[in-house]
């Protein structure tokens, strides 16, 4: 068994780590978002699936070769000593979905990035988090040239559960990325409270 | 993610030993070919926190390799998550998990399981996170 730290004598003494996932279709701005709000570091995870492929971010131009390593985005935001937020994003291609099963465990919540020009790309992510009851916000990355959709239109098009926040953002902007995360943490807090109330009621 | 223990490398026809899988096999050389941590068999979460065990026996452990030591060194300044250790050592996560299993068994480190959000003590933590994000 894992020798855990003696069960949290007091909140202060136990280091807390919270996990936030950044999901969304291929090329929607996940890496950009993680990089905007945190010091991003590449994380290698290895895959035994034969279909696990190279990441599109690979710049070595070796596209015939099937590697078994998947690069994920990883960033840390230190809130204070002993309290950190960890962000994880995986490549947007369908064949990397299996990565989420591990990542999603114990996650505080998720950001689903969407591009209104191809909204359907984020359907799988929305389904995924809805099914697992993981709180998520939809962040519409407003690429220049894309029509600025009303958040309500997006909400309707995605058929989101009522209350699921939809935020417009620019993944390149730190302030914008921060706002997305704040919305998510607030929402996760509300969901958490609601579930607690449900369980006692 | 595939579980290290299910895609057993011995499986016939597995991609594992395929020459194409070079990048995968090599990292596991530092674990002696093991792809899952030892008897403890726990799969450390990416955000599990690794701390040097203050009760660790003094002196070098000859059973530990340079990669083990690299991980220990990374933990010296402060507690590190499994993900940070992987990024910091430039080793794949699976390899880091195996090495951490060794370090755990040899009493070098302690690994704490992340607190599931559902068990957060109260909203205070989340408020702190929000305030911290605003202050970024
Ligand atoms: N104009 C504009 N470009 C953006 C924005 N966000 C990201 N980009 C660009 O879009 C491209 C893809 O962004 P990435 O962050 O790599 O997307 P990703 O989701 O990580 O992509 P994959 O990991 O391949 O799925 C990059 O060239 C970014 O510079 C944005 O808000 N506006
Ligand atoms: Mg990316």
CSV table of C-alpha atoms and ligand atoms in Angstrom, one decimal:
chain,number,residue,atom,x,y,z
A,1,UNK,CA,0.0,0.0,0.0
A,2,UNK,CA,1.0,3.5,-0.4
A,3,UNK,CA,2.2,5.0,2.8
A,4,UNK,CA,0.0,8.0,2.8
A,5,UNK,CA,0.8,11.0,4.8
A,6,UNK,CA,-0.9,10.5,8.1
A,7,UNK,CA,-4.4,11.3,7.4
A,8,UNK,CA,-4.5,15.1,7.1
A,9,UNK,CA,-4.0,16.3,10.7
A,10,UNK,CA,-4.7,19.8,9.6
A,11,UNK,CA,-5.4,21.2,6.2
A,12,UNK,CA,-2.3,23.4,6.3
A,13,UNK,CA,0.3,20.6,6.8
A,14,UNK,CA,-0.8,18.4,3.9
A,15,UNK,CA,0.2,19.5,0.5
A,16,UNK,CA,-2.7,19.7,-1.8
A,17,UNK,CA,-2.6,19.1,-5.5
A,18,UNK,CA,-5.6,19.8,-7.8
A,19,UNK,CA,-5.9,18.6,-11.3
A,20,UNK,CA,-7.6,20.4,-14.2
A,21,UNK,CA,-7.9,18.9,-17.6
A,22,UNK,CA,-7.8,20.8,-20.9
A,23,UNK,CA,-9.7,19.0,-23.6
A,24,UNK,CA,-11.0,19.8,-27.1
A,25,UNK,CA,-10.5,18.9,-30.7
A,26,UNK,CA,-7.4,18.9,-32.7
A,27,UNK,CA,-5.6,22.3,-32.9
A,28,UNK,CA,-8.2,24.1,-30.9
A,29,UNK,CA,-5.7,25.9,-28.7
A,30,UNK,CA,-5.1,23.5,-25.7
A,31,UNK,CA,-1.4,23.9,-25.7
A,32,UNK,CA,-1.7,27.6,-26.1
A,33,UNK,CA,-4.1,27.9,-23.2
A,34,UNK,CA,-1.9,25.8,-20.8
A,35,UNK,CA,1.1,27.9,-21.9
A,36,UNK,CA,-0.7,31.2,-21.3
A,37,UNK,CA,-1.5,30.5,-17.7
A,38,UNK,CA,1.3,28.4,-16.5
A,39,UNK,CA,4.9,27.4,-17.2
A,40,UNK,CA,4.3,24.6,-19.7
A,41,UNK,CA,6.4,21.5,-19.7
A,42,UNK,CA,6.2,18.6,-22.1
A,43,UNK,CA,5.3,15.4,-20.4
A,44,UNK,CA,6.0,12.1,-22.1
A,45,UNK,CA,3.8,9.2,-21.5
A,46,UNK,CA,4.2,5.9,-23.3
A,47,UNK,CA,1.6,4.0,-25.1
A,48,UNK,CA,1.4,0.4,-26.0
A,49,UNK,CA,-1.5,0.7,-28.3
A,50,UNK,CA,-0.4,0.1,-31.8
A,51,UNK,CA,-2.6,2.9,-33.0
A,52,UNK,CA,-1.0,5.4,-30.7
A,53,UNK,CA,0.6,7.8,-33.1
A,54,UNK,CA,3.0,10.6,-33.3
A,55,UNK,CA,1.7,13.9,-32.0
A,56,UNK,CA,0.9,16.5,-34.6
A,57,UNK,CA,3.0,19.0,-32.8
A,58,UNK,CA,6.1,16.9,-33.7
A,59,UNK,CA,8.2,19.2,-35.9
A,60,UNK,CA,10.7,16.6,-36.9
A,61,UNK,CA,8.7,15.9,-40.0
A,62,UNK,CA,9.0,12.1,-39.5
A,63,UNK,CA,5.4,11.3,-40.2
A,64,UNK,CA,5.8,7.8,-41.4
A,65,UNK,CA,7.1,6.6,-38.1
A,66,UNK,CA,4.6,5.4,-35.4
A,67,UNK,CA,6.1,6.2,-32.1
A,68,UNK,CA,4.8,4.9,-28.9
A,69,UNK,CA,5.3,8.0,-26.9
A,70,UNK,CA,2.6,10.6,-26.5
A,71,UNK,CA,3.5,14.1,-25.4
A,72,UNK,CA,1.0,15.8,-23.2
A,73,UNK,CA,0.9,19.4,-22.1
A,74,UNK,CA,1.5,19.9,-18.4
A,75,UNK,CA,1.6,23.1,-16.4
A,76,UNK,CA,1.7,24.0,-12.8
A,77,UNK,CA,0.2,27.0,-11.1
A,78,UNK,CA,1.4,27.5,-7.6
A,79,UNK,CA,-1.3,29.0,-5.5
A,80,UNK,CA,0.8,29.0,-2.4
A,81,UNK,CA,3.3,26.7,-0.8
A,82,UNK,CA,1.5,23.4,-0.4
A,83,UNK,CA,-1.3,24.2,-2.8
A,84,UNK,CA,-0.9,23.8,-6.5
A,85,UNK,CA,-3.1,23.5,-9.5
A,86,UNK,CA,-1.9,21.1,-12.3
A,87,UNK,CA,-3.1,21.4,-15.8
A,88,UNK,CA,-3.1,18.6,-18.3
A,89,UNK,CA,-3.9,18.7,-21.9
A,90,UNK,CA,-3.5,15.9,-24.4
A,91,UNK,CA,-3.2,16.0,-28.2
A,92,UNK,CA,-6.6,16.5,-29.8
A,93,UNK,CA,-6.8,13.5,-32.0
A,94,UNK,CA,-9.4,10.8,-31.3
A,95,UNK,CA,-6.8,8.1,-30.9
A,96,UNK,CA,-5.6,9.7,-27.7
A,97,UNK,CA,-8.9,9.4,-25.9
A,98,UNK,CA,-7.7,6.6,-23.7
A,99,UNK,CA,-5.4,9.0,-22.0
A,100,UNK,CA,-8.3,10.7,-20.4
A,101,UNK,CA,-9.4,7.7,-18.3
A,102,UNK,CA,-6.4,8.1,-16.1
A,103,UNK,CA,-6.3,11.9,-16.2
A,104,UNK,CA,-9.9,12.2,-15.3
A,105,UNK,CA,-9.6,10.3,-12.1
A,106,UNK,CA,-9.9,12.7,-9.2
A,107,UNK,CA,-9.9,15.8,-11.5
A,108,UNK,CA,-11.3,18.9,-10.0
A,109,UNK,CA,-12.8,19.7,-13.4
A,110,UNK,CA,-12.1,20.3,-17.1
A,111,UNK,CA,-12.0,23.0,-19.7
A,112,UNK,CA,-13.4,22.0,-23.0
A,113,UNK,CA,-12.0,24.3,-25.7
A,114,UNK,CA,-14.3,24.8,-28.7
A,115,UNK,CA,-13.9,26.5,-32.0
A,116,UNK,CA,-17.2,27.7,-33.4
A,117,UNK,CA,-16.2,26.9,-36.9
A,118,UNK,CA,-16.1,23.3,-36.0
A,119,UNK,CA,-18.1,22.9,-32.9
A,120,UNK,CA,-18.6,19.2,-33.4
A,121,UNK,CA,-15.0,18.6,-32.6
A,122,UNK,CA,-15.7,19.1,-29.0
A,123,UNK,CA,-18.7,16.8,-28.8
A,124,UNK,CA,-16.7,13.8,-27.6
A,125,UNK,CA,-15.1,15.8,-24.8
A,126,UNK,CA,-18.5,17.2,-23.7
A,127,UNK,CA,-20.0,13.7,-23.7
A,128,UNK,CA,-17.0,12.3,-21.8
A,129,UNK,CA,-17.2,14.8,-18.9
A,130,UNK,CA,-20.9,14.8,-18.7
A,131,UNK,CA,-21.0,11.0,-18.4
A,132,UNK,CA,-18.4,11.0,-15.7
A,133,UNK,CA,-20.1,13.9,-13.9
A,134,UNK,CA,-16.8,15.9,-14.0
A,135,UNK,CA,-17.6,19.6,-13.8
A,136,UNK,CA,-16.5,21.4,-17.0
A,137,UNK,CA,-16.8,24.7,-18.7
A,138,UNK,CA,-16.9,25.2,-22.4
A,139,UNK,CA,-14.4,27.8,-23.4
A,140,UNK,CA,-15.0,29.1,-26.9
A,141,UNK,CA,-11.6,30.1,-28.4
A,142,UNK,CA,-12.3,33.1,-30.4
A,143,UNK,CA,-9.9,32.7,-33.3
A,144,UNK,CA,-9.7,35.9,-35.2
A,145,UNK,CA,-11.9,35.7,-38.3
A,146,UNK,CA,-14.3,33.4,-36.5
A,147,UNK,CA,-17.7,34.9,-35.8
A,148,UNK,CA,-18.2,35.8,-32.2
A,149,UNK,CA,-21.0,33.5,-31.3
A,150,UNK,CA,-23.3,34.3,-28.5
A,151,UNK,CA,-22.5,31.9,-25.6
A,152,UNK,CA,-26.1,30.9,-25.5
A,153,UNK,CA,-26.0,29.7,-29.1
A,154,UNK,CA,-23.0,27.5,-28.2
A,155,UNK,CA,-24.8,26.2,-25.2
A,156,UNK,CA,-27.8,25.3,-27.3
A,157,UNK,CA,-25.8,23.8,-30.1
A,158,UNK,CA,-23.9,21.6,-27.7
A,159,UNK,CA,-27.1,20.8,-25.8
A,160,UNK,CA,-25.3,21.4,-22.5
A,161,UNK,CA,-26.9,20.7,-19.1
A,162,UNK,CA,-28.4,23.8,-17.7
A,163,UNK,CA,-25.8,25.7,-15.6
A,164,UNK,CA,-22.7,24.5,-17.5
A,165,UNK,CA,-20.8,27.7,-18.1
A,166,UNK,CA,-19.8,28.8,-21.6
A,167,UNK,CA,-17.0,31.4,-21.7
A,168,UNK,CA,-15.6,33.2,-24.6
A,169,UNK,CA,-11.8,33.3,-24.5
A,170,UNK,CA,-8.6,34.0,-26.3
A,171,UNK,CA,-6.4,31.1,-25.4
A,172,UNK,CA,-3.3,33.2,-26.1
A,173,UNK,CA,-4.2,35.7,-23.4
A,174,UNK,CA,-3.2,35.0,-19.9
A,175,UNK,CA,-6.0,37.1,-18.4
A,176,UNK,CA,-8.5,35.3,-20.6
A,177,UNK,CA,-7.2,31.9,-19.6
A,178,UNK,CA,-7.2,32.8,-16.0
A,179,UNK,CA,-10.9,33.8,-16.2
A,180,UNK,CA,-11.7,30.5,-17.8
A,181,UNK,CA,-10.0,28.7,-14.9
A,182,UNK,CA,-11.7,30.9,-12.3
A,183,UNK,CA,-15.1,30.1,-13.9
A,184,UNK,CA,-14.3,26.4,-13.8
A,185,UNK,CA,-13.2,26.4,-10.1
A,186,UNK,CA,-16.3,28.4,-9.1
A,187,UNK,CA,-18.5,26.0,-11.0
A,188,UNK,CA,-16.8,23.0,-9.6
A,189,UNK,CA,-17.4,24.5,-6.1
A,190,UNK,CA,-21.1,24.9,-6.9
A,191,UNK,CA,-21.4,21.4,-8.2
A,192,UNK,CA,-19.6,20.1,-5.2
A,193,UNK,CA,-21.9,21.9,-2.8
A,194,UNK,CA,-25.0,20.8,-4.8
A,195,UNK,CA,-23.9,17.2,-4.6
A,196,UNK,CA,-23.3,17.5,-0.9
A,197,UNK,CA,-26.8,18.9,-0.4
A,198,UNK,CA,-28.3,16.2,-2.5
A,199,UNK,CA,-26.6,13.5,-0.5
A,200,UNK,CA,-28.0,14.8,2.8
A,201,UNK,CA,-31.4,15.7,1.4
B,1,UNK,CA,-4.5,5.4,-20.6
B,2,UNK,CA,-3.4,1.8,-21.0
B,3,UNK,CA,-2.6,0.1,-17.8
B,4,UNK,CA,1.0,-0.9,-17.6
B,5,UNK,CA,0.0,-4.3,-16.3
B,6,UNK,CA,-2.5,-5.2,-19.0
B,7,UNK,CA,-0.5,-4.6,-22.1
B,8,UNK,CA,2.0,-7.2,-21.0
B,9,UNK,CA,5.1,-7.0,-23.0
B,10,UNK,CA,5.3,-10.7,-23.4
B,11,UNK,CA,2.1,-10.9,-25.4
B,12,UNK,CA,2.8,-12.5,-28.7
B,13,UNK,CA,2.5,-10.2,-31.6
B,14,UNK,CA,2.7,-7.2,-29.3
B,15,UNK,CA,4.2,-4.1,-30.7
B,16,UNK,CA,6.5,-4.1,-27.7
B,17,UNK,CA,9.5,-5.7,-29.3
B,18,UNK,CA,8.8,-4.5,-32.8
B,19,UNK,CA,11.7,-2.6,-34.1
B,20,UNK,CA,9.4,0.3,-34.6
B,21,UNK,CA,8.9,0.4,-30.9
B,22,UNK,CA,12.4,1.5,-30.2
B,23,UNK,CA,11.5,4.6,-28.4
B,24,UNK,CA,9.4,2.6,-26.0
B,25,UNK,CA,11.8,-0.2,-25.2
B,26,UNK,CA,14.8,2.0,-24.5
B,27,UNK,CA,13.4,4.0,-21.6
B,28,UNK,CA,12.4,0.8,-19.8
B,29,UNK,CA,16.0,-0.3,-19.9
B,30,UNK,CA,16.6,1.8,-16.8
B,31,UNK,CA,13.9,-0.2,-15.0
B,32,UNK,CA,15.4,-3.5,-16.0
B,33,UNK,CA,12.5,-4.0,-18.4
B,34,UNK,CA,9.9,-3.7,-15.7
B,35,UNK,CA,6.8,-1.7,-16.8
B,36,UNK,CA,4.9,-1.8,-13.5
B,37,UNK,CA,6.1,-0.8,-10.0
B,38,UNK,CA,7.0,-3.6,-7.7
B,39,UNK,CA,4.9,-5.6,-5.2
B,40,UNK,CA,3.1,-2.6,-3.9
B,41,UNK,CA,1.5,-2.6,-7.3
B,42,UNK,CA,0.0,0.9,-6.9
B,43,UNK,CA,-0.3,3.1,-9.9
B,44,UNK,CA,0.8,6.5,-8.8
B,45,UNK,CA,-1.5,9.3,-10.0
B,46,UNK,CA,0.2,12.0,-12.1
B,47,UNK,CA,-0.4,14.5,-9.2
B,48,UNK,CA,0.5,12.2,-6.4
B,49,UNK,CA,3.1,14.1,-4.4
B,50,UNK,CA,6.5,12.6,-3.7
B,51,UNK,CA,8.5,13.7,-0.7
B,52,UNK,CA,11.9,12.5,0.5
B,53,UNK,CA,11.4,10.2,3.5
B,54,UNK,CA,13.0,11.9,6.4
B,55,UNK,CA,13.6,8.5,7.9
B,56,UNK,CA,15.5,7.3,4.9
B,57,UNK,CA,18.7,5.5,5.9
B,58,UNK,CA,21.8,7.6,5.5
B,59,UNK,CA,24.2,6.8,2.8
B,60,UNK,CA,24.0,5.6,-0.7
B,61,UNK,CA,21.9,2.6,-1.6
B,62,UNK,CA,23.9,0.5,-4.1
B,63,UNK,CA,20.7,-0.9,-5.5
B,64,UNK,CA,19.7,2.4,-6.9
B,65,UNK,CA,20.7,3.6,-10.3
B,66,UNK,CA,21.5,7.1,-11.6
B,67,UNK,CA,17.9,7.6,-12.6
B,68,UNK,CA,16.7,6.8,-9.1
B,69,UNK,CA,19.2,9.3,-7.8
B,70,UNK,CA,18.0,11.9,-10.3
B,71,UNK,CA,14.5,11.6,-9.0
B,72,UNK,CA,15.7,11.9,-5.4
B,73,UNK,CA,17.6,15.0,-6.3
B,74,UNK,CA,14.6,16.5,-7.9
B,75,UNK,CA,12.7,16.0,-4.7
B,76,UNK,CA,15.3,17.6,-2.5
B,77,UNK,CA,14.3,21.2,-2.8
B,78,UNK,CA,10.6,20.5,-2.4
B,79,UNK,CA,7.8,18.0,-2.8
B,80,UNK,CA,7.2,17.1,-6.4
B,81,UNK,CA,4.3,15.6,-8.3
B,82,UNK,CA,4.8,12.5,-10.4
B,83,UNK,CA,4.2,14.6,-13.5
B,84,UNK,CA,6.9,17.1,-12.5
B,85,UNK,CA,9.4,14.3,-11.9
B,86,UNK,CA,8.7,12.9,-15.3
B,87,UNK,CA,9.1,16.3,-17.0
B,88,UNK,CA,12.1,17.2,-14.8
B,89,UNK,CA,13.9,13.9,-15.5
B,90,UNK,CA,12.8,13.7,-19.1
B,91,UNK,CA,11.7,10.2,-18.5
B,92,UNK,CA,8.3,8.9,-19.6
B,93,UNK,CA,5.7,8.7,-16.9
B,94,UNK,CA,5.6,4.9,-16.8
B,95,UNK,CA,9.3,4.7,-16.2
B,96,UNK,CA,9.1,7.2,-13.4
B,97,UNK,CA,6.3,5.2,-11.8
B,98,UNK,CA,8.5,2.1,-11.7
B,99,UNK,CA,11.5,3.9,-10.3
B,100,UNK,CA,9.3,5.5,-7.7
B,101,UNK,CA,8.0,2.1,-6.7
B,102,UNK,CA,11.6,1.1,-6.0
B,103,UNK,CA,12.3,4.3,-4.0
B,104,UNK,CA,9.2,3.7,-2.0
B,105,UNK,CA,10.1,0.1,-1.2
B,106,UNK,CA,13.6,1.1,-0.2
B,107,UNK,CA,12.2,3.8,2.2
B,108,UNK,CA,13.6,6.7,0.3
B,109,UNK,CA,10.4,8.5,-0.5
B,110,UNK,CA,6.8,8.8,0.6
B,111,UNK,CA,4.1,9.2,-2.0
B,112,UNK,CA,0.9,10.7,-1.0
B,113,UNK,CA,-2.3,10.0,-2.8
B,114,UNK,CA,-4.1,13.1,-4.1
B,115,UNK,CA,-7.1,14.2,-2.2
B,116,UNK,CA,-10.1,13.6,-4.4
B,117,UNK,CA,-12.0,16.9,-4.9
B,118,UNK,CA,-15.1,15.3,-3.4
B,119,UNK,CA,-13.2,15.0,-0.1
B,120,UNK,CA,-11.8,18.5,0.0
B,121,UNK,CA,-12.2,19.8,3.5
B,122,UNK,CA,-14.3,22.7,2.6
B,123,UNK,CA,-14.7,25.5,0.0
B,124,UNK,CA,-12.0,27.4,1.7
B,125,UNK,CA,-9.5,25.7,-0.5
B,126,UNK,CA,-11.4,26.5,-3.7
B,127,UNK,CA,-11.7,30.1,-2.6
B,128,UNK,CA,-8.0,30.2,-2.1
B,129,UNK,CA,-7.5,28.8,-5.5
B,130,UNK,CA,-9.8,31.4,-7.0
B,131,UNK,CA,-8.0,34.2,-5.2
B,132,UNK,CA,-4.7,32.8,-6.2
B,133,UNK,CA,-5.7,32.7,-9.9
B,134,UNK,CA,-6.9,36.3,-9.8
B,135,UNK,CA,-3.6,37.3,-8.4
B,136,UNK,CA,-1.6,35.5,-11.1
C,1,LIG,N1,-5.8,33.5,-33.7
C,1,LIG,C1,-5.7,32.7,-32.7
C,1,LIG,N2,-4.9,31.6,-32.9
C,1,LIG,C2,-4.8,30.7,-31.9
C,1,LIG,C3,-5.6,30.9,-30.7
C,1,LIG,N3,-5.3,29.8,-29.9
C,1,LIG,C4,-4.4,29.1,-30.5
C,1,LIG,N4,-4.1,29.6,-31.7
C,1,LIG,C5,-3.2,29.0,-32.7
C,1,LIG,O1,-3.8,27.8,-33.2
C,1,LIG,C6,-2.8,26.8,-33.4
C,1,LIG,C7,-3.1,25.6,-32.6
C,1,LIG,O2,-3.0,25.8,-31.2
C,1,LIG,P1,-2.5,24.7,-30.2
C,1,LIG,O3,-2.5,25.4,-28.9
C,1,LIG,O4,-1.3,24.1,-30.6
C,1,LIG,O5,-3.7,23.7,-30.3
C,1,LIG,P2,-3.9,22.3,-29.6
C,1,LIG,O6,-5.3,22.2,-29.1
C,1,LIG,O7,-2.9,22.1,-28.5
C,1,LIG,O8,-3.6,21.3,-30.8
C,1,LIG,P3,-3.3,19.7,-30.7
C,1,LIG,O9,-2.5,19.5,-29.5
C,1,LIG,O10,-2.6,19.4,-31.9
C,1,LIG,O11,-4.7,19.1,-30.6
C,1,LIG,C8,-1.5,27.4,-33.0
C,1,LIG,O12,-0.9,27.9,-34.2
C,1,LIG,C9,-1.9,28.6,-32.1
C,1,LIG,O13,-1.0,29.6,-32.2
C,1,LIG,C10,-6.4,32.0,-30.6
C,1,LIG,O14,-7.1,32.2,-29.6
C,1,LIG,N5,-6.5,32.9,-31.6
C,2,LIG,MG1,-1.4,20.6,-28.3
